[in-house]
CSV table of C-alpha atoms in Angstrom, one decimal:
chain,number,residue,atom,x,y,z
A,5,MET,CA,-0.1,0.0,0.0
A,6,ARG,CA,2.8,2.5,0.9
A,7,GLU,CA,4.5,1.8,-2.4
A,8,VAL,CA,1.6,1.9,-4.6
A,9,LEU,CA,0.2,5.2,-2.9
A,10,THR,CA,3.2,7.1,-2.1
A,11,ASN,CA,6.0,6.2,-4.5
A,12,PRO,CA,7.7,9.4,-5.5
A,13,GLN,CA,7.9,8.4,-9.2
A,14,GLY,CA,4.5,6.4,-9.7
A,15,GLY,CA,2.5,6.8,-6.5
A,16,TYR,CA,-1.2,7.2,-6.7
A,17,TYR,CA,-1.4,10.3,-4.5
A,18,MET,CA,1.9,12.0,-5.9
A,19,LYS,CA,1.2,13.5,-9.2
A,20,ARG,CA,-2.5,14.2,-9.6
A,21,ASP,CA,-5.8,15.0,-8.2
A,22,VAL,CA,-7.6,12.1,-7.3
A,23,PHE,CA,-10.5,13.7,-5.3
A,24,GLY,CA,-13.8,14.6,-6.5
A,25,ARG,CA,-16.3,13.8,-8.9
A,26,GLU,CA,-13.8,13.8,-11.7
A,27,GLY,CA,-11.5,11.5,-9.7
A,28,ASP,CA,-11.7,8.1,-8.1
A,29,PHE,CA,-13.7,9.1,-5.0
A,30,ILE,CA,-15.3,11.8,-3.2
A,31,THR,CA,-15.0,13.0,0.5
A,32,SER,CA,-17.6,14.3,2.9
A,33,PRO,CA,-15.8,17.8,3.0
A,34,GLU,CA,-16.2,18.1,-0.8
A,35,ILE,CA,-19.9,17.1,-0.7
A,36,SER,CA,-21.2,19.8,1.7
A,37,GLN,CA,-19.6,22.9,3.5
A,38,ILE,CA,-21.7,21.8,6.5
A,39,PHE,CA,-19.3,19.3,7.2
A,40,GLY,CA,-16.3,21.4,7.7
A,41,GLU,CA,-18.3,24.2,9.3
A,42,LEU,CA,-19.5,21.7,12.1
A,43,VAL,CA,-15.8,20.2,12.7
A,44,GLY,CA,-14.5,23.7,13.0
A,45,ILE,CA,-17.3,24.7,15.5
A,46,TRP,CA,-16.6,21.6,17.5
A,47,LEU,CA,-12.9,22.4,17.8
A,48,VAL,CA,-13.7,26.0,19.1
A,49,ASN,CA,-16.1,24.8,21.2
A,50,GLU,CA,-13.8,22.2,23.2
A,51,TRP,CA,-11.0,24.4,22.8
A,52,ARG,CA,-12.9,27.0,24.8
A,53,LYS,CA,-14.2,24.5,27.2
A,54,LEU,CA,-10.4,23.9,28.1
A,55,GLY,CA,-9.7,27.5,28.7
A,56,SER,CA,-8.9,28.7,25.2
A,57,PRO,CA,-4.8,27.9,25.5
A,58,SER,CA,-3.0,30.2,23.0
A,59,PRO,CA,-1.1,30.2,20.9
A,60,PHE,CA,-2.2,26.8,19.6
A,61,GLN,CA,-1.6,24.7,16.4
A,62,PHE,CA,-4.2,23.6,14.1
A,63,VAL,CA,-2.9,20.3,12.5
A,64,GLU,CA,-4.4,18.1,9.8
A,65,LEU,CA,-3.2,14.8,8.7
A,66,GLY,CA,-3.6,13.8,5.1
A,67,PRO,CA,-5.5,17.2,4.0
A,68,GLY,CA,-6.5,16.0,0.5
A,69,ARG,CA,-7.4,18.9,-1.6
A,70,GLY,CA,-7.3,21.2,1.5
A,71,THR,CA,-11.2,21.6,1.7
A,72,LEU,CA,-11.6,20.6,5.2
A,73,ALA,CA,-8.8,22.7,6.3
A,74,ARG,CA,-10.1,25.7,4.2
A,75,ASP,CA,-13.6,25.4,6.0
A,76,VAL,CA,-12.2,24.9,9.4
A,77,LEU,CA,-10.0,28.0,8.9
A,78,LYS,CA,-13.2,30.0,7.9
A,79,VAL,CA,-14.7,29.1,11.2
A,80,LEU,CA,-11.4,30.1,13.2
A,81,THR,CA,-11.5,33.3,11.4
A,82,LYS,CA,-15.1,34.2,12.2
A,83,PHE,CA,-14.2,33.7,15.8
A,84,LYS,CA,-11.2,36.3,15.5
A,85,LEU,CA,-8.8,33.6,16.1
A,86,GLY,CA,-6.5,34.4,13.1
A,87,ALA,CA,-3.7,35.8,15.2
A,88,GLU,CA,-3.4,32.9,17.9
A,89,PHE,CA,-2.6,29.8,15.6
A,90,SER,CA,-0.4,28.4,13.4
A,91,MET,CA,-1.6,25.6,10.7
A,92,HIS,CA,0.5,22.5,10.2
A,93,LEU,CA,-0.5,20.1,7.3
A,94,VAL,CA,1.3,16.5,7.2
A,95,GLU,CA,1.2,15.8,3.5
A,96,ILE,CA,3.7,13.4,1.4
A,97,SER,CA,2.4,14.6,-1.9
A,98,PRO,CA,4.1,17.4,-3.5
A,99,TYR,CA,1.2,17.7,-5.8
A,100,LEU,CA,-1.4,17.9,-3.3
A,101,SER,CA,0.8,20.1,-1.0
A,102,LYS,CA,0.5,22.7,-3.7
A,103,LEU,CA,-3.0,22.2,-4.5
A,104,GLN,CA,-3.8,22.8,-0.6
A,105,ALA,CA,-1.9,26.0,-0.8
A,106,GLN,CA,-3.7,27.3,-3.5
A,107,ARG,CA,-7.0,26.8,-1.8
A,108,PHE,CA,-6.3,29.0,1.6
A,109,CYS,CA,-3.2,30.6,1.3
A,110,TYR,CA,-2.7,33.9,-0.6
A,111,GLN,CA,1.0,33.3,-1.1
A,112,HIS,CA,3.2,30.2,-0.7
A,113,GLU,CA,6.7,28.9,-1.0
A,114,THR,CA,8.1,25.5,-1.8
A,115,LEU,CA,11.6,25.0,-0.3
A,116,THR,CA,14.4,23.8,-2.2
A,117,GLU,CA,15.7,20.3,-1.3
A,118,ASP,CA,18.7,21.6,0.6
A,119,ALA,CA,16.8,24.1,2.5
A,120,ALA,CA,14.1,21.5,3.4
A,121,ALA,CA,16.7,19.0,4.6
A,122,GLN,CA,17.6,21.5,7.3
A,123,LEU,CA,14.0,22.4,8.6
A,124,PRO,CA,11.0,20.4,9.7
A,125,HIS,CA,8.8,21.7,6.9
A,126,TYR,CA,9.2,21.8,3.1
A,127,GLN,CA,6.7,24.3,2.1
A,128,VAL,CA,5.3,27.5,4.0
A,129,GLY,CA,2.5,29.9,3.2
A,130,THR,CA,0.5,32.6,4.7
A,131,THR,CA,-3.5,32.8,4.8
A,132,ALA,CA,-5.5,35.8,3.9
A,133,THR,CA,-5.8,36.8,7.6
A,134,GLY,CA,-2.0,36.3,8.2
A,135,SER,CA,-2.0,32.9,9.9
A,136,LYS,CA,1.5,31.1,8.9
A,137,ALA,CA,0.8,27.6,7.4
A,138,PHE,CA,3.6,25.0,7.3
A,139,TRP,CA,3.7,21.3,5.4
A,140,HIS,CA,5.4,18.6,6.7
A,141,LYS,CA,6.1,15.1,5.5
A,142,ARG,CA,5.6,13.4,9.0
A,143,LEU,CA,3.7,13.9,12.1
A,144,GLU,CA,7.0,13.8,13.8
A,145,ASP,CA,7.9,17.0,12.2
A,146,VAL,CA,5.2,19.0,13.5
A,147,PRO,CA,6.6,21.3,16.4
A,148,GLU,CA,5.7,20.7,20.0
A,149,GLY,CA,2.8,22.5,21.4
A,150,PHE,CA,-1.1,22.4,22.4
A,151,SER,CA,-2.7,21.3,19.0
A,152,LEU,CA,-6.1,20.9,17.6
A,153,VAL,CA,-5.7,17.7,15.5
A,154,LEU,CA,-8.0,16.5,12.6
A,155,ALA,CA,-7.7,13.1,10.7
A,156,HIS,CA,-10.2,12.8,8.2
A,157,GLU,CA,-9.9,9.6,5.8
A,158,TYR,CA,-6.3,9.4,6.6
A,159,PHE,CA,-5.8,6.2,8.7
A,160,ASP,CA,-7.6,4.1,6.0
A,161,ALA,CA,-4.9,4.8,3.6
A,162,LEU,CA,-2.0,3.6,5.7
A,163,PRO,CA,-0.5,0.3,5.1
A,164,THR,CA,-2.3,-2.5,6.6
A,165,HIS,CA,-1.6,-6.1,6.9
A,166,LYS,CA,-4.0,-9.3,6.2
A,167,LEU,CA,-3.4,-12.0,8.9
A,168,GLN,CA,-4.8,-15.6,9.2
A,169,LEU,CA,-4.8,-17.8,12.3
A,170,VAL,CA,-3.2,-21.1,11.2
A,171,ASN,CA,-3.0,-23.9,13.8
A,172,GLY,CA,-2.9,-21.6,16.6
A,173,LYS,CA,-0.3,-19.2,14.9
A,174,TRP,CA,-0.7,-15.9,12.8
A,175,HIS,CA,0.6,-16.1,9.2
A,176,GLU,CA,0.1,-13.2,6.8
A,177,VAL,CA,-1.4,-13.0,3.3
A,178,LEU,CA,1.3,-11.7,1.0
A,179,ILE,CA,1.2,-10.4,-2.5
A,180,ASP,CA,3.5,-12.6,-4.9
A,181,VAL,CA,4.4,-12.5,-8.6
A,182,GLU,CA,2.0,-14.8,-10.9
A,183,GLU,CA,4.4,-17.5,-12.0
A,184,LYS,CA,2.4,-18.1,-15.2
A,185,PRO,CA,0.1,-15.0,-15.6
A,186,GLN,CA,-2.6,-15.5,-18.2
A,187,ASN,CA,-2.3,-11.8,-19.4
A,188,LYS,CA,-0.6,-8.7,-18.4
A,189,GLU,CA,-3.1,-7.6,-16.2
A,190,ASN,CA,-3.0,-10.7,-14.1
A,191,GLU,CA,0.8,-10.4,-12.9
A,192,PHE,CA,0.0,-10.6,-9.1
A,193,ARG,CA,-1.7,-13.0,-6.6
A,194,TYR,CA,-2.3,-13.5,-2.9
A,195,VAL,CA,-0.4,-16.2,-0.9
A,196,LEU,CA,-0.2,-17.1,2.7
A,197,SER,CA,3.3,-17.0,4.2
A,198,LYS,CA,4.7,-20.6,5.0
A,199,SER,CA,5.7,-19.4,8.6
A,200,GLN,CA,5.3,-16.3,10.7
A,201,THR,CA,6.6,-13.1,9.1
A,202,PRO,CA,7.8,-10.5,11.4
A,203,VAL,CA,4.5,-8.7,11.4
A,204,SER,CA,2.7,-11.7,12.4
A,205,HIS,CA,4.9,-12.4,15.1
A,206,VAL,CA,4.8,-9.2,16.9
A,207,PHE,CA,1.0,-8.9,16.4
A,208,ARG,CA,-0.6,-9.3,19.8
A,209,PRO,CA,-4.5,-10.0,19.4
A,210,LEU,CA,-6.8,-8.6,22.2
A,211,THR,CA,-7.8,-11.3,24.9
A,212,GLU,CA,-11.4,-11.4,23.7
A,213,GLU,CA,-10.4,-11.8,19.8
A,214,THR,CA,-12.3,-14.3,18.1
A,215,ARG,CA,-11.7,-13.6,14.2
A,216,SER,CA,-9.4,-16.1,12.6
A,217,CYS,CA,-8.7,-13.6,9.9
A,218,LEU,CA,-8.3,-9.7,10.3
A,219,GLU,CA,-6.3,-6.8,9.2
A,220,TYR,CA,-3.8,-5.3,11.3
A,221,SER,CA,-2.2,-1.8,10.5
A,222,LEU,CA,1.1,-1.7,12.3
A,223,GLU,CA,1.4,2.1,10.9
A,224,THR,CA,-1.7,3.2,12.4
A,225,GLU,CA,-1.0,1.7,15.6
A,226,ARG,CA,2.6,3.7,15.7
A,227,GLN,CA,1.0,7.1,14.4
A,228,VAL,CA,-1.9,6.9,17.0
A,229,GLY,CA,0.5,6.1,19.7
A,230,LEU,CA,2.8,9.1,18.6
A,231,LEU,CA,-0.3,11.1,18.6
A,232,ALA,CA,-1.5,10.1,22.1
A,233,GLN,CA,2.0,10.7,23.3
A,234,ARG,CA,1.9,14.3,22.0
A,235,LEU,CA,-1.5,15.1,23.5
A,236,GLU,CA,-0.5,13.8,26.8
A,237,LYS,CA,2.8,15.8,26.9
A,238,ASN,CA,1.8,19.2,25.2
A,239,GLY,CA,-2.1,19.3,25.7
A,240,GLY,CA,-4.6,19.2,22.8
A,241,ILE,CA,-7.6,17.6,21.2
A,242,SER,CA,-7.7,15.3,18.2
A,243,LEU,CA,-10.7,14.2,16.0
A,244,ILE,CA,-10.4,11.2,13.9
A,245,MET,CA,-12.9,10.8,11.1
A,246,ASP,CA,-13.0,7.8,8.8
A,247,TYR,CA,-14.9,4.7,7.8
A,248,GLY,CA,-14.3,1.6,10.1
A,249,HIS,CA,-15.6,-0.8,12.4
A,250,PHE,CA,-14.6,-1.6,16.3
A,251,GLY,CA,-12.9,-5.0,15.7
A,252,GLU,CA,-15.3,-7.1,14.1
A,253,LYS,CA,-14.5,-7.0,10.4
A,254,THR,CA,-12.4,-9.3,8.6
A,255,ASP,CA,-11.7,-8.4,4.9
A,256,THR,CA,-12.1,-5.0,4.0
A,257,PHE,CA,-8.9,-4.1,2.0
A,258,ARG,CA,-10.1,-2.8,-1.7
A,259,ALA,CA,-9.4,-0.5,-4.4
A,260,PHE,CA,-11.4,2.3,-6.1
A,261,LYS,CA,-11.2,3.7,-9.3
A,262,GLN,CA,-13.6,6.2,-11.0
A,263,HIS,CA,-16.1,5.6,-7.9
A,264,ALA,CA,-16.3,2.0,-8.6
A,265,LEU,CA,-14.7,-1.1,-6.8
A,266,HIS,CA,-11.4,-2.3,-8.6
A,267,ASP,CA,-9.3,-5.2,-7.9
A,268,PRO,CA,-6.2,-4.0,-5.9
A,269,LEU,CA,-3.6,-6.2,-7.9
A,270,LEU,CA,-4.4,-4.8,-11.1
A,271,GLU,CA,-2.4,-2.1,-12.6
A,272,PRO,CA,-0.8,-0.8,-9.4
A,273,GLY,CA,-0.7,3.1,-9.0
A,274,SER,CA,-3.9,3.6,-10.9
A,275,ALA,CA,-6.3,3.2,-8.2
A,276,ASP,CA,-7.0,4.1,-4.6
A,277,LEU,CA,-6.1,1.5,-2.1
A,278,THR,CA,-7.9,1.4,1.4
A,279,ALA,CA,-8.9,-0.7,4.3
A,280,ASP,CA,-11.4,0.0,7.0
A,281,VAL,CA,-9.9,1.8,10.3
A,282,ASP,CA,-10.0,-0.7,13.2
A,283,PHE,CA,-11.4,1.8,15.9
A,284,LYS,CA,-10.9,-0.8,18.6
A,285,LEU,CA,-7.1,-0.7,17.8
A,286,VAL,CA,-7.2,3.1,17.6
A,287,LYS,CA,-8.8,3.4,20.9
A,288,ASN,CA,-6.9,0.7,22.7
A,289,THR,CA,-3.6,2.1,21.4
A,290,ALA,CA,-4.4,5.7,22.4
A,291,GLU,CA,-5.4,4.6,26.1
A,292,SER,CA,-2.4,2.1,26.6
A,293,GLN,CA,0.6,4.5,24.8
A,294,GLY,CA,-0.9,7.5,26.2
A,295,ASN,CA,-2.9,8.5,29.0
A,296,ILE,CA,-5.7,9.3,26.5
A,297,TYR,CA,-9.4,9.9,27.2
A,298,CYS,CA,-11.3,8.7,24.2
A,299,CYS,CA,-14.8,9.6,23.2
A,300,GLY,CA,-16.5,7.4,20.5
A,301,PRO,CA,-16.5,6.0,18.1
A,302,ILE,CA,-19.8,7.3,17.0
A,303,GLU,CA,-21.6,7.4,13.5
A,304,GLN,CA,-20.9,10.6,11.5
A,305,GLY,CA,-24.7,11.3,11.1
A,306,ASP,CA,-25.2,11.2,14.8
A,307,PHE,CA,-22.2,13.8,15.3
A,308,LEU,CA,-23.6,16.1,12.5
A,309,LYS,CA,-27.0,16.2,13.7
A,310,ARG,CA,-26.1,16.7,17.5
A,311,MET,CA,-24.0,19.4,16.1
A,312,GLN,CA,-27.0,21.0,14.9
A,313,GLY,CA,-26.3,20.2,11.2
A,314,ASP,CA,-30.1,20.3,10.6
A,315,VAL,CA,-30.3,23.9,11.7
A,316,ARG,CA,-27.4,25.0,9.6
A,317,LEU,CA,-29.0,23.2,6.6
A,318,GLU,CA,-32.0,25.4,6.9
A,319,GLN,CA,-29.9,28.4,7.1
A,320,LEU,CA,-28.2,27.6,3.7
A,321,LEU,CA,-31.5,26.7,2.1
A,322,ALA,CA,-33.1,30.0,3.0
A,323,HIS,CA,-30.2,31.9,1.3
A,324,ALA,CA,-29.8,29.6,-1.6
A,325,LEU,CA,-30.9,30.2,-5.1
A,326,PRO,CA,-33.9,27.8,-6.0
A,327,GLU,CA,-32.0,25.8,-8.4
A,328,ASN,CA,-29.2,25.2,-5.8
A,329,GLN,CA,-31.4,24.1,-2.9
A,330,GLU,CA,-31.8,20.5,-4.0
A,331,ILE,CA,-27.9,20.1,-4.3
A,332,ILE,CA,-27.5,21.4,-0.9
A,333,ARG,CA,-30.2,19.4,0.7
A,334,SER,CA,-29.1,16.1,-1.2
A,335,GLY,CA,-25.6,16.7,0.0
A,336,TYR,CA,-26.4,17.1,3.6
A,337,GLN,CA,-28.7,14.0,3.3
A,338,MET,CA,-25.7,12.1,1.9
A,339,LEU,CA,-23.5,12.7,4.9
A,340,THR,CA,-26.2,11.8,7.4
A,341,ASP,CA,-28.4,9.2,5.9
A,342,PRO,CA,-27.5,5.7,7.6
A,343,LYS,CA,-27.7,4.0,4.2
A,344,GLN,CA,-25.0,6.5,2.6
A,345,MET,CA,-22.5,7.8,4.8
A,346,GLY,CA,-24.1,8.5,8.0
A,347,SER,CA,-23.4,5.0,9.5
A,348,ARG,CA,-20.4,4.0,7.7
A,349,PHE,CA,-18.1,6.8,8.8
A,350,LYS,CA,-17.1,7.0,12.3
A,351,PHE,CA,-15.9,9.8,14.6
A,352,LEU,CA,-13.5,9.3,17.6
A,353,ALA,CA,-12.3,12.1,19.9
A,354,MET,CA,-8.8,12.1,21.9
A,355,PHE,CA,-8.1,14.1,24.9
A,356,PRO,CA,-5.3,14.3,27.6
A,357,GLY,CA,-6.5,11.8,30.3
A,358,ILE,CA,-5.9,14.8,33.1
A,359,LEU,CA,-9.3,16.1,31.5
A,360,HIS,CA,-11.2,13.1,32.1
A,361,GLU,CA,-13.3,14.2,35.3
A,362,HIS,CA,-13.7,17.6,33.6
A,363,LEU,CA,-15.1,16.2,30.4
A,364,GLU,CA,-17.5,14.1,32.5
A,365,LYS,CA,-18.9,17.1,34.1
A,366,TYR,CA,-18.8,19.1,30.8
A,367,PRO,CA,-19.6,16.6,28.2
A,368,VAL,CA,-17.9,16.6,24.7
A,369,ALA,CA,-20.3,18.2,22.0
A,370,GLY,CA,-21.8,16.0,19.5
A,371,PHE,CA,-20.7,12.6,21.4
A,372,SER,CA,-23.5,12.7,23.9
């Protein structure tokens, strides 16, 4: 997955815009501005509840086109917070980083390789309100400090391993070269490892695990652990939004091309590869590797409605041209309808564990 998606030469994300109706898939922020606005309001609400610590960092992992960051930036600006924060975008794609800068910066500069090698960022910009924006290759490169962290459809693209229980031991499903391909398209195949691999050896299932086949993302575990440690040390809030499950699904690895399912082994680099996020792994990792208080996961539709999405919808409809009203209404319905994206996508919030009693007294918006 890492090679197919982020190889500098032929990686899926590296040199083109893959989002939106003209690409291979569409994301919630692209469907309706309501999504980004409510996420932004949620961040401001929880930040104020913690005493409005300033200055703070607004961090997004894998910002895509930059639509969510732009909509959240608008909310922060409406609350006149422009001078209190800096933006930090974790993005590995040179193409997408430029696309993001064009979306919410009035000026930006990509550093030379020599200059970027000496700094934690490789691109810098300034928003219309004067906030500084920095682009980093890794979460580790984001400066220490109180942070509001968003991860929307980020963890689903991190490499995952397929494991299968054989005679009491976990073996890994690997991808091999087809010895006698019937045609040029069928060059790869799935094979089961003959013995334990490094990943299947270090994998430790939960005591209540009943699945004999599952997906395990070592990279998700690593990055969630890093995020948890940063929140515990520096303070902050994180909101993870992705499609996923709570430790019950088995085989979700798939590919999308032109908004349709595609064989992941065909034409590597031409389609998006993804796997559902295991929110049970995310939650257990956050709580064990950092003293973290987690809320959720809950369904996207529930979160948006509890954040007064219906009210915002009516406001937009009241000011919209008649020919645009159905587009606005159907977009919000797509985000909240359980039969569409409302149930499939989950939200999980992370706070420093020291705030547990405070948040029990003042419940987290959208989660109760």
